[in-house]
CSV table of C-alpha atoms and ligand atoms in Angstrom, one decimal:
chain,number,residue,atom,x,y,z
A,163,UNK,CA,-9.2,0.2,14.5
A,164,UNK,CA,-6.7,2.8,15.0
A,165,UNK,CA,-5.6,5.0,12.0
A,166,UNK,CA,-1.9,5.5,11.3
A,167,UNK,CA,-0.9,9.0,11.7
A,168,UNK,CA,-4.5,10.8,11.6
A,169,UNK,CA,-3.5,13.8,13.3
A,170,UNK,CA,-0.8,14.6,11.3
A,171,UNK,CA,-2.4,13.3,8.0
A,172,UNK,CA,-5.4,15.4,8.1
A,173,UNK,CA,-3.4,18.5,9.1
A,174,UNK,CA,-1.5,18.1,6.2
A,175,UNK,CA,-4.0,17.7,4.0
A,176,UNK,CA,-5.2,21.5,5.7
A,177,UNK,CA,-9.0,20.0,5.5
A,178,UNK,CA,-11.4,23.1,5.3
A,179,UNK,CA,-15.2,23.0,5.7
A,180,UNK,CA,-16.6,21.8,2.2
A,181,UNK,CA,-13.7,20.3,1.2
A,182,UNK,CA,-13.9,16.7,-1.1
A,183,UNK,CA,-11.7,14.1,0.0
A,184,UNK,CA,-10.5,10.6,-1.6
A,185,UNK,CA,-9.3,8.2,1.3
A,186,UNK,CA,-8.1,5.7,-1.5
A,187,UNK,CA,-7.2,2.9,0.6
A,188,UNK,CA,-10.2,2.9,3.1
A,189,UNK,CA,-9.6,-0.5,4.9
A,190,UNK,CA,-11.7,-0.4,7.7
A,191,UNK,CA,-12.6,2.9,7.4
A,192,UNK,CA,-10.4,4.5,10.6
A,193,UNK,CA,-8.8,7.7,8.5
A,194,UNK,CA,-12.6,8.3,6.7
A,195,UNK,CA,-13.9,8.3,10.3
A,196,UNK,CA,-11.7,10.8,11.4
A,197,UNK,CA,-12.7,13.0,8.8
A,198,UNK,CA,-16.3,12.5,9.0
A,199,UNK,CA,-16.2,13.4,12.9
A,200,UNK,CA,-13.9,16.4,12.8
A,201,UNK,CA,-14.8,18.0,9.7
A,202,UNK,CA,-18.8,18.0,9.6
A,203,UNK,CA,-19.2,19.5,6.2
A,204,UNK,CA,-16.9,17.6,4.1
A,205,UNK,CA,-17.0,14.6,1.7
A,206,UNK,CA,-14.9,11.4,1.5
A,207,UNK,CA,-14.7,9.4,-2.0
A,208,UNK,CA,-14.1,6.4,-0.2
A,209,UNK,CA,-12.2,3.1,-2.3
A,210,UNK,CA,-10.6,0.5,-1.9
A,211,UNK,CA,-9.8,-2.8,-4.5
A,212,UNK,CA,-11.0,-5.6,-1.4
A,213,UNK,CA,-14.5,-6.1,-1.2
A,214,UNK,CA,-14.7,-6.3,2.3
A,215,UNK,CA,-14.0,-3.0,3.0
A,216,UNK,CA,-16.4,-1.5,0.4
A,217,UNK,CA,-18.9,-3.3,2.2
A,218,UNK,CA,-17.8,-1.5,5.1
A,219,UNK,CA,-17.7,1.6,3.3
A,220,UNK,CA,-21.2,1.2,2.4
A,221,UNK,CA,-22.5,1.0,5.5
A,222,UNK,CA,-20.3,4.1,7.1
A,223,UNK,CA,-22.2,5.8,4.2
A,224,UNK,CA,-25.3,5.0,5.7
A,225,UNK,CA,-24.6,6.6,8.9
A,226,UNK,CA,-22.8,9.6,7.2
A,227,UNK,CA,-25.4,10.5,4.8
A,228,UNK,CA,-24.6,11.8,1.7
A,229,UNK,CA,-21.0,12.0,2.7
A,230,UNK,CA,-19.4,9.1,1.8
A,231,UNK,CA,-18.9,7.7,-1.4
A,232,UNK,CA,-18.3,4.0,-1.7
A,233,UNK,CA,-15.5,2.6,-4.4
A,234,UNK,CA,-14.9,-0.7,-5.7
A,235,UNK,CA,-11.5,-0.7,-7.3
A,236,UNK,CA,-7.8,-0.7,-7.4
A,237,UNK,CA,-5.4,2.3,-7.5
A,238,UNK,CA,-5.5,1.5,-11.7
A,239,UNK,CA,-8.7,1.8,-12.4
A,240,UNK,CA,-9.6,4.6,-10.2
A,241,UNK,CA,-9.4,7.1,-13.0
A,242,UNK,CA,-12.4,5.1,-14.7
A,243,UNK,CA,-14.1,5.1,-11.5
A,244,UNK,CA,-14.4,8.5,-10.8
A,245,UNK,CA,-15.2,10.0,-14.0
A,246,UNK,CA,-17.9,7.4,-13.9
A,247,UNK,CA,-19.6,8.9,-10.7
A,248,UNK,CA,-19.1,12.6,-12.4
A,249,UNK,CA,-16.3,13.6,-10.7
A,250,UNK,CA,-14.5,15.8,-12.8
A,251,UNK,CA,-10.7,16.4,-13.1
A,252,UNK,CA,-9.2,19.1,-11.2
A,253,UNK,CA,-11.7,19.5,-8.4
A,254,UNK,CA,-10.4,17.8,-5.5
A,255,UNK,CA,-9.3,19.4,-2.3
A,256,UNK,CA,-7.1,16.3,-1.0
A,257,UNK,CA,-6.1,12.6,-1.4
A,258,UNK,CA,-4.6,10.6,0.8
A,259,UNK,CA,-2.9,6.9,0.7
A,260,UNK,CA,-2.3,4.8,3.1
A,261,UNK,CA,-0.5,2.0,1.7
A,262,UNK,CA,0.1,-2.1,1.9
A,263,UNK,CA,-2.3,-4.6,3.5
A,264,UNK,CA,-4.9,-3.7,6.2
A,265,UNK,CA,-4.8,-5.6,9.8
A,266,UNK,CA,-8.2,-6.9,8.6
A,267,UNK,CA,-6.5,-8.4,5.7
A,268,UNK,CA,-3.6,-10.1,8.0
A,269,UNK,CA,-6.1,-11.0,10.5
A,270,UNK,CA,-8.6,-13.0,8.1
A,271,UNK,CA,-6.3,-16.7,7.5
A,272,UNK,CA,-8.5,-17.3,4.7
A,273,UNK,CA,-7.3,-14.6,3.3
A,274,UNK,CA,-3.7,-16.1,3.0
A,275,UNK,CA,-1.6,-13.2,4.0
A,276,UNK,CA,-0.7,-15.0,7.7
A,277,UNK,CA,2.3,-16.5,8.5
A,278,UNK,CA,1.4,-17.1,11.8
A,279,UNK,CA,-2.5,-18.5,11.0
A,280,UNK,CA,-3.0,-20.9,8.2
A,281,UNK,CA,-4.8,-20.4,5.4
A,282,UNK,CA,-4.4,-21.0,1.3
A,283,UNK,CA,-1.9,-19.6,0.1
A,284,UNK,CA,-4.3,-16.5,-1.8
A,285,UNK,CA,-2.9,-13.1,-0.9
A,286,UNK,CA,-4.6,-11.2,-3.7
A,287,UNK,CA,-6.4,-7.7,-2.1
A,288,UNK,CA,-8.5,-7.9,-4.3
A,289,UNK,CA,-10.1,-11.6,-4.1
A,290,UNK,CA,-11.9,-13.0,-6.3
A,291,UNK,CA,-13.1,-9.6,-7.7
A,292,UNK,CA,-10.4,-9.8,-10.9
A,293,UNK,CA,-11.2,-12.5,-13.0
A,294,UNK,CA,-7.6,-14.7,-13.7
A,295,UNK,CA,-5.3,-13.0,-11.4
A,296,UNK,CA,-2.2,-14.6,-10.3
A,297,UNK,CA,-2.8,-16.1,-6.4
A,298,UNK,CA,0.6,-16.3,-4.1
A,299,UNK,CA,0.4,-20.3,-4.7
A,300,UNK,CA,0.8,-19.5,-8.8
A,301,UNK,CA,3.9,-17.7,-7.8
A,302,UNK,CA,5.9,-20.3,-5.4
A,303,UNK,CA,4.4,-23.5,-7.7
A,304,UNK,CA,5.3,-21.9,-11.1
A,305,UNK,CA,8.3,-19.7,-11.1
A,306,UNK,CA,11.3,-20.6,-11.6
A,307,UNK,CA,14.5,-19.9,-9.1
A,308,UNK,CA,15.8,-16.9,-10.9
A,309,UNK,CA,12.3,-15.3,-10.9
A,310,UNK,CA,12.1,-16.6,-7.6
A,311,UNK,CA,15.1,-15.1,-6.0
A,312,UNK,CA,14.8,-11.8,-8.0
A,313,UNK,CA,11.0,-11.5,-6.3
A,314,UNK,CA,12.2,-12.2,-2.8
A,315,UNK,CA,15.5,-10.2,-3.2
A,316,UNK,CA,14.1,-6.7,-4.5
A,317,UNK,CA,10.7,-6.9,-3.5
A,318,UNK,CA,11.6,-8.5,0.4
A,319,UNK,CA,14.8,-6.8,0.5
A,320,UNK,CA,15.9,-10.4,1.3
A,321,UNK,CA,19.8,-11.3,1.5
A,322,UNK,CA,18.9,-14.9,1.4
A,323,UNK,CA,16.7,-14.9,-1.1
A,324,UNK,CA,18.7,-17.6,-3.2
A,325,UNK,CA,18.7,-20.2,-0.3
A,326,UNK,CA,14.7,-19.4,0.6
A,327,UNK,CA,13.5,-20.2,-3.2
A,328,UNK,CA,16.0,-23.0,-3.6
A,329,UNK,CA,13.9,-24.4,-0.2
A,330,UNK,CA,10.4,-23.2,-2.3
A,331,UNK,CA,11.4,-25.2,-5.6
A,332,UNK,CA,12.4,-28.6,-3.5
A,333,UNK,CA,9.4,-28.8,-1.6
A,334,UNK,CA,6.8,-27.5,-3.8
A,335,UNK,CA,3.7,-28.2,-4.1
A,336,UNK,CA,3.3,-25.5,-1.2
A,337,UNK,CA,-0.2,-24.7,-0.7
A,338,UNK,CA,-1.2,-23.0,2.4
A,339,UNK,CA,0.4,-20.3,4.2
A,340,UNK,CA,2.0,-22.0,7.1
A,341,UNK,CA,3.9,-24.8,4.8
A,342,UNK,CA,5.5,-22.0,2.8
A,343,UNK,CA,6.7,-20.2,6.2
A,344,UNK,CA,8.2,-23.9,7.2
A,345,UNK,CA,9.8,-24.5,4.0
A,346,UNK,CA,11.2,-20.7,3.9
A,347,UNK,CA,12.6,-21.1,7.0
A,348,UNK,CA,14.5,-24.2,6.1
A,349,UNK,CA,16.4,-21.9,4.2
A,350,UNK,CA,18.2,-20.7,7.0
A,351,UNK,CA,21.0,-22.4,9.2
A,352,UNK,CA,19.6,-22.1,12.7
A,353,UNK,CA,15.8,-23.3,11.7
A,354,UNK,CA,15.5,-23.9,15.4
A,355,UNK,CA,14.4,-20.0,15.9
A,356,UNK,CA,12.0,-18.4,13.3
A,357,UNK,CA,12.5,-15.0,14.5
A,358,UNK,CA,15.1,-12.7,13.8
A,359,UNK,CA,15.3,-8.8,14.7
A,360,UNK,CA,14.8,-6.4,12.1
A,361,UNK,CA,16.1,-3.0,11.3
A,362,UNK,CA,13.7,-1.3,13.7
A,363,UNK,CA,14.6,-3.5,16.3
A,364,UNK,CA,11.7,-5.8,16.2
A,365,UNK,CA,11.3,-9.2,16.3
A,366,UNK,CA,9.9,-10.7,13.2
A,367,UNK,CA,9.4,-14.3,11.5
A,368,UNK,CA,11.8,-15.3,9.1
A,369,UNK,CA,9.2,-15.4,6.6
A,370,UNK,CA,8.0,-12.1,6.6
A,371,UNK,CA,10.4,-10.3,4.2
A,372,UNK,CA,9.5,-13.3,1.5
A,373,UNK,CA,5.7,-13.1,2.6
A,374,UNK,CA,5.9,-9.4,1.6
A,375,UNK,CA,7.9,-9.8,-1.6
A,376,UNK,CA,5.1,-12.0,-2.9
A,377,UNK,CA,2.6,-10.2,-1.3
A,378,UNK,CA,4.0,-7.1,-3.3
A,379,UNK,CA,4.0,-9.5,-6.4
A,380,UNK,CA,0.6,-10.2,-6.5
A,381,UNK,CA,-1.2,-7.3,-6.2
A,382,UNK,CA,1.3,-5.3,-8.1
A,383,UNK,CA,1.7,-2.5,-5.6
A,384,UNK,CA,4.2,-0.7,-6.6
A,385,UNK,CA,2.8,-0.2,-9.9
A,386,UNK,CA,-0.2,0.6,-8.3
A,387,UNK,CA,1.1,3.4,-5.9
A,388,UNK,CA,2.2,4.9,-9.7
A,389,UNK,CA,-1.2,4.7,-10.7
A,390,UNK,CA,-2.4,6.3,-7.7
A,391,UNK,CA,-0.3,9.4,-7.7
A,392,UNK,CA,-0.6,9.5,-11.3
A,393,UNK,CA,-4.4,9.4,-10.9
A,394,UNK,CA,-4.4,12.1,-7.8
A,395,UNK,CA,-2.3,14.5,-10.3
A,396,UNK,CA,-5.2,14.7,-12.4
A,397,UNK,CA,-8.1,15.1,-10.4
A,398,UNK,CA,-6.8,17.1,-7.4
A,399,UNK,CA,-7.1,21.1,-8.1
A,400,UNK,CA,-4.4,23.9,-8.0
A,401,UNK,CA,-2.9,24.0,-4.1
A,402,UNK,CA,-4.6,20.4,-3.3
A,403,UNK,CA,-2.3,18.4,-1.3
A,404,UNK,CA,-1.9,14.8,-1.1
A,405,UNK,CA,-0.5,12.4,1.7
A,406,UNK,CA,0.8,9.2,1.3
A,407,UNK,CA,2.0,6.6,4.4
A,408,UNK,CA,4.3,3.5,3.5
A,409,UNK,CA,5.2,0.9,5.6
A,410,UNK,CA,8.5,0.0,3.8
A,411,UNK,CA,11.4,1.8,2.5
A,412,UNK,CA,10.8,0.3,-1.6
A,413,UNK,CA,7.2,1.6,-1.2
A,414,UNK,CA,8.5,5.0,-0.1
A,415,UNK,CA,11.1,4.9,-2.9
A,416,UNK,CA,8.4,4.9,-5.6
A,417,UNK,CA,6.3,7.8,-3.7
A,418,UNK,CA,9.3,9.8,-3.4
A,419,UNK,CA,10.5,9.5,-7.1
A,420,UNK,CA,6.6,10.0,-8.5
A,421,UNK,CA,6.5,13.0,-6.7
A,422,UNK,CA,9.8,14.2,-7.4
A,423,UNK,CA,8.5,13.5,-11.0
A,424,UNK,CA,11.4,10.7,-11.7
A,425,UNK,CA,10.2,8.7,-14.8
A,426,UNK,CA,10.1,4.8,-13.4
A,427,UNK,CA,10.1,2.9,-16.7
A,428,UNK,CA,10.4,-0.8,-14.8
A,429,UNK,CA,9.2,-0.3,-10.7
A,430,UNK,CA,10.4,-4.0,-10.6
A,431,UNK,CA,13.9,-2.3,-10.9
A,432,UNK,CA,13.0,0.5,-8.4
A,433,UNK,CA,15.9,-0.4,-6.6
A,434,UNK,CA,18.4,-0.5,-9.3
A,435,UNK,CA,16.9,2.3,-11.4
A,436,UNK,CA,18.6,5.9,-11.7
A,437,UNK,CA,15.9,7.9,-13.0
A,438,UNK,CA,16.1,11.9,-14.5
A,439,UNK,CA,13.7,14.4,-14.4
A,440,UNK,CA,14.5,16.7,-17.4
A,441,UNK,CA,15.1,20.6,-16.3
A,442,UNK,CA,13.0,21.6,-18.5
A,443,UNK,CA,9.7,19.8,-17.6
A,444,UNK,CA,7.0,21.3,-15.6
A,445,UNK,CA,6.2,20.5,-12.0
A,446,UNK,CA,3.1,19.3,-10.5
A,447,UNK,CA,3.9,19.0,-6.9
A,448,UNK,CA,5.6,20.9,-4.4
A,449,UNK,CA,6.5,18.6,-1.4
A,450,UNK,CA,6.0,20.1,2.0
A,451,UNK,CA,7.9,19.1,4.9
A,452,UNK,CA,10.8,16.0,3.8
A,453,UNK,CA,9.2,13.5,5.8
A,454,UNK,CA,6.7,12.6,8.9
A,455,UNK,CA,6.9,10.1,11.8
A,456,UNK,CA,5.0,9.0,14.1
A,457,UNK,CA,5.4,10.0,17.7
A,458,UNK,CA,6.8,8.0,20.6
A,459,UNK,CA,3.3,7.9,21.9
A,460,UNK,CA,1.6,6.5,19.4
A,461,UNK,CA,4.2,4.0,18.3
A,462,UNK,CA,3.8,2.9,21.9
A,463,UNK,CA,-0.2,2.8,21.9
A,464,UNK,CA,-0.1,1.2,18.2
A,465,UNK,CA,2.6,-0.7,17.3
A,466,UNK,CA,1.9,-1.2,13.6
A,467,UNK,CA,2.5,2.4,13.3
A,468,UNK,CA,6.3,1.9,14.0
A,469,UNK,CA,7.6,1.8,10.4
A,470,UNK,CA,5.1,4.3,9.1
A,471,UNK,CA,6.6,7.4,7.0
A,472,UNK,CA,4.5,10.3,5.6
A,473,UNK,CA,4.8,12.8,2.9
A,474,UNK,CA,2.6,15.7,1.7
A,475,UNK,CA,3.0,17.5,-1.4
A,476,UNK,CA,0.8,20.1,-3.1
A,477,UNK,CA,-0.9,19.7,-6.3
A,478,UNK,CA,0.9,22.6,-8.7
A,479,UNK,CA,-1.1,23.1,-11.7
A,480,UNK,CA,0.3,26.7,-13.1
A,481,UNK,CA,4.4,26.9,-12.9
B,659,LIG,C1,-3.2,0.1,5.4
B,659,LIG,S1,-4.8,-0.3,4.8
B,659,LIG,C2,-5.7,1.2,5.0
B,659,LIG,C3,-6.2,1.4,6.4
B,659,LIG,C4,-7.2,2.6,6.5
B,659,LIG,N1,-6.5,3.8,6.2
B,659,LIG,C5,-7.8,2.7,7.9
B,659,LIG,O1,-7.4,3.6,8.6
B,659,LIG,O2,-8.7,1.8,8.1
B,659,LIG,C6,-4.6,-0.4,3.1
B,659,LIG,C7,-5.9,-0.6,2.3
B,659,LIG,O3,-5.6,-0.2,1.0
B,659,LIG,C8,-6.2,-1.2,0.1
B,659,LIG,N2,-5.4,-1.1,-1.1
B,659,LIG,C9,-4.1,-1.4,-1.2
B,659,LIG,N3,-3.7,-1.2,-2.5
B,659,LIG,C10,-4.7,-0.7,-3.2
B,659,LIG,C11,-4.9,-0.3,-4.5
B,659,LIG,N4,-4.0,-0.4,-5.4
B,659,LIG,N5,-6.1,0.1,-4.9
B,659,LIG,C12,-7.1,0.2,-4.0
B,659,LIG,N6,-7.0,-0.2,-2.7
B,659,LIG,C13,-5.8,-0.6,-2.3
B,659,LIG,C14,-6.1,-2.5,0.8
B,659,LIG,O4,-7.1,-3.4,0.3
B,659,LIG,C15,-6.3,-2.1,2.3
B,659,LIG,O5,-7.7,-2.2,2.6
């Protein structure tokens, strides 16, 4: 597994010898394992809300004794979390988030985030960990069209969302992954190719925006990228910096806004939404460089990196 911007990440976060760390989406572990090997003496608060890569977690902690500490949890309850393993606010050196789904997620059709392997349609990161929460087959069997459409146009970014969720109430029941991409690609005239090029030029099913909206829907990620900054703010100290790589422009929208301090009353409006900061408030971060890309290299070496965006900022705690 290749990590997403690593170099760049960690020399953002200006890792010193000592230093404590939360990696709060680990996923398979590839941005904790950078750390571990090139900084010796420091310490990764490792956590993630999907159980399979806690279990993975675990046993990197094994081999990194005393290094790594394992979470089980979402962005939301992360606060909870850590003051229940005595970590105490204001004492971190660095976070860093790494945002959406992990390939290990995509690659497991049981899962149910595939549109290209079928599976039930589940999509929830965190499994069955959270008692009662809404599955992606909950969503296209029980909205209706207006909730439908508004899902799949703000969170997909999806000009025919009205079409696809007129397809999803005709032929529902829908319950596996690759009957909802069928039925959302009836939604367009020429059904005969399911790919389309995207903004960066790459060639993408005509599901994937919707697969993302309700993806986005389920697991509540944009509120959940609130929580996470929110929950950084607290426990990183004076000058700690945190990093944050999205994978889509709405994601990078709330990231930019939390860290600019723009009060998001409703993220699902995120993209309607003017928000203020009022002059008189107090900063906590100071944002570093605008924005980072990846390079031509490793866009070429790993392709998933191709959409990736990061930005720093440092934790301000007096001014
Ligand atoms: C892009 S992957 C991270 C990959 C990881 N940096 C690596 O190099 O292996 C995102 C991970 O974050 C987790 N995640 C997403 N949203 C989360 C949240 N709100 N709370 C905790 N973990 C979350 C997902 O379960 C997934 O494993």
């Amino acid at each position: 597994h290749i990590p997403v911007m690593a170099e760049e990440l960690v020399s953002g976060l200006n890792i010193k010898r000592g230093d404590v760390i939360i990696d709060m989406t680990f996923g398979a572990g590839g941005h904790t394992k950078f750390i571990m090997e090139n900084y010796k003496h420091c310490k990764v608060i490792a956590l993630d809300r999907d159980e399979k890569a806690f279990e993975i977690a675990q046993d990197l902690s094994k081999k990194f004794k005393g290094r790594i500490i394992p979470l089980l949890g979402k962005f939301s309850e992360l606060d909870k979390l850590l003051s229940e393993n005595g970590i105490v606010e204001n004492s971190l050196n660095a976070a860093l988030l790494d945002a959406g789904c992990s390939s290990m997620q995509f690659d497991q059709p049981e899962r149910g985030f595939s549109l290209v392997r079928d599976g039930p349609l589940d999509m929830r990161m965190d499994g069955n960990r959270s008692e009662g929460q809404i599955t992606a087959a909950d969503v296209v069997n029980n909205l209706d069209e207006e909730e439908l459409t508004e899902i799949i146009y703000k969170y997909g970014d999806e000009r025919n969302a009205r079409n696809i969720s007129s397809s999803i109430i005709e032929n529902r029941p829908i319950s596996t992954t690759l009957e909802l991409a069928r039925v959302v690609s009836m939604a367009f005239s020429q059904t005969s190719d399911v790919f389309r090029v995207d903004s960066l030029g790459r060639r993408c099913h005509i599901a994937t925006k919707t697969f993302m909206a309700i993806r986005i829907f389920v697991n509540d990620e944009l509120n959940e990228i609130c929580h996470g900054i929110k929950t950084s703010e607290k426990y990183l100290m004076n000058g700690g910096k945190m990093g944050v790589i999205t994978f889509h422009s709405l994601e990078d929208r709330v990231v930019k806004r939390m860290l600019k301090q723009i009060e998001i009353s409703k993220p699902f409006n995120v993209k309607m939404g003017v928000g203020k900061r009022s002059k008189t408030e107090r900063r906590y971060w100071k944002r570093e460089q605008s924005l980072l890309l990846p390079s031509g290299e490793e866009i070429e070496q790993n392709p998933r990196s191709r959409s990736a965006k990061l930005r720093i900022a440092t934790r301000c705690r007096d001014g």
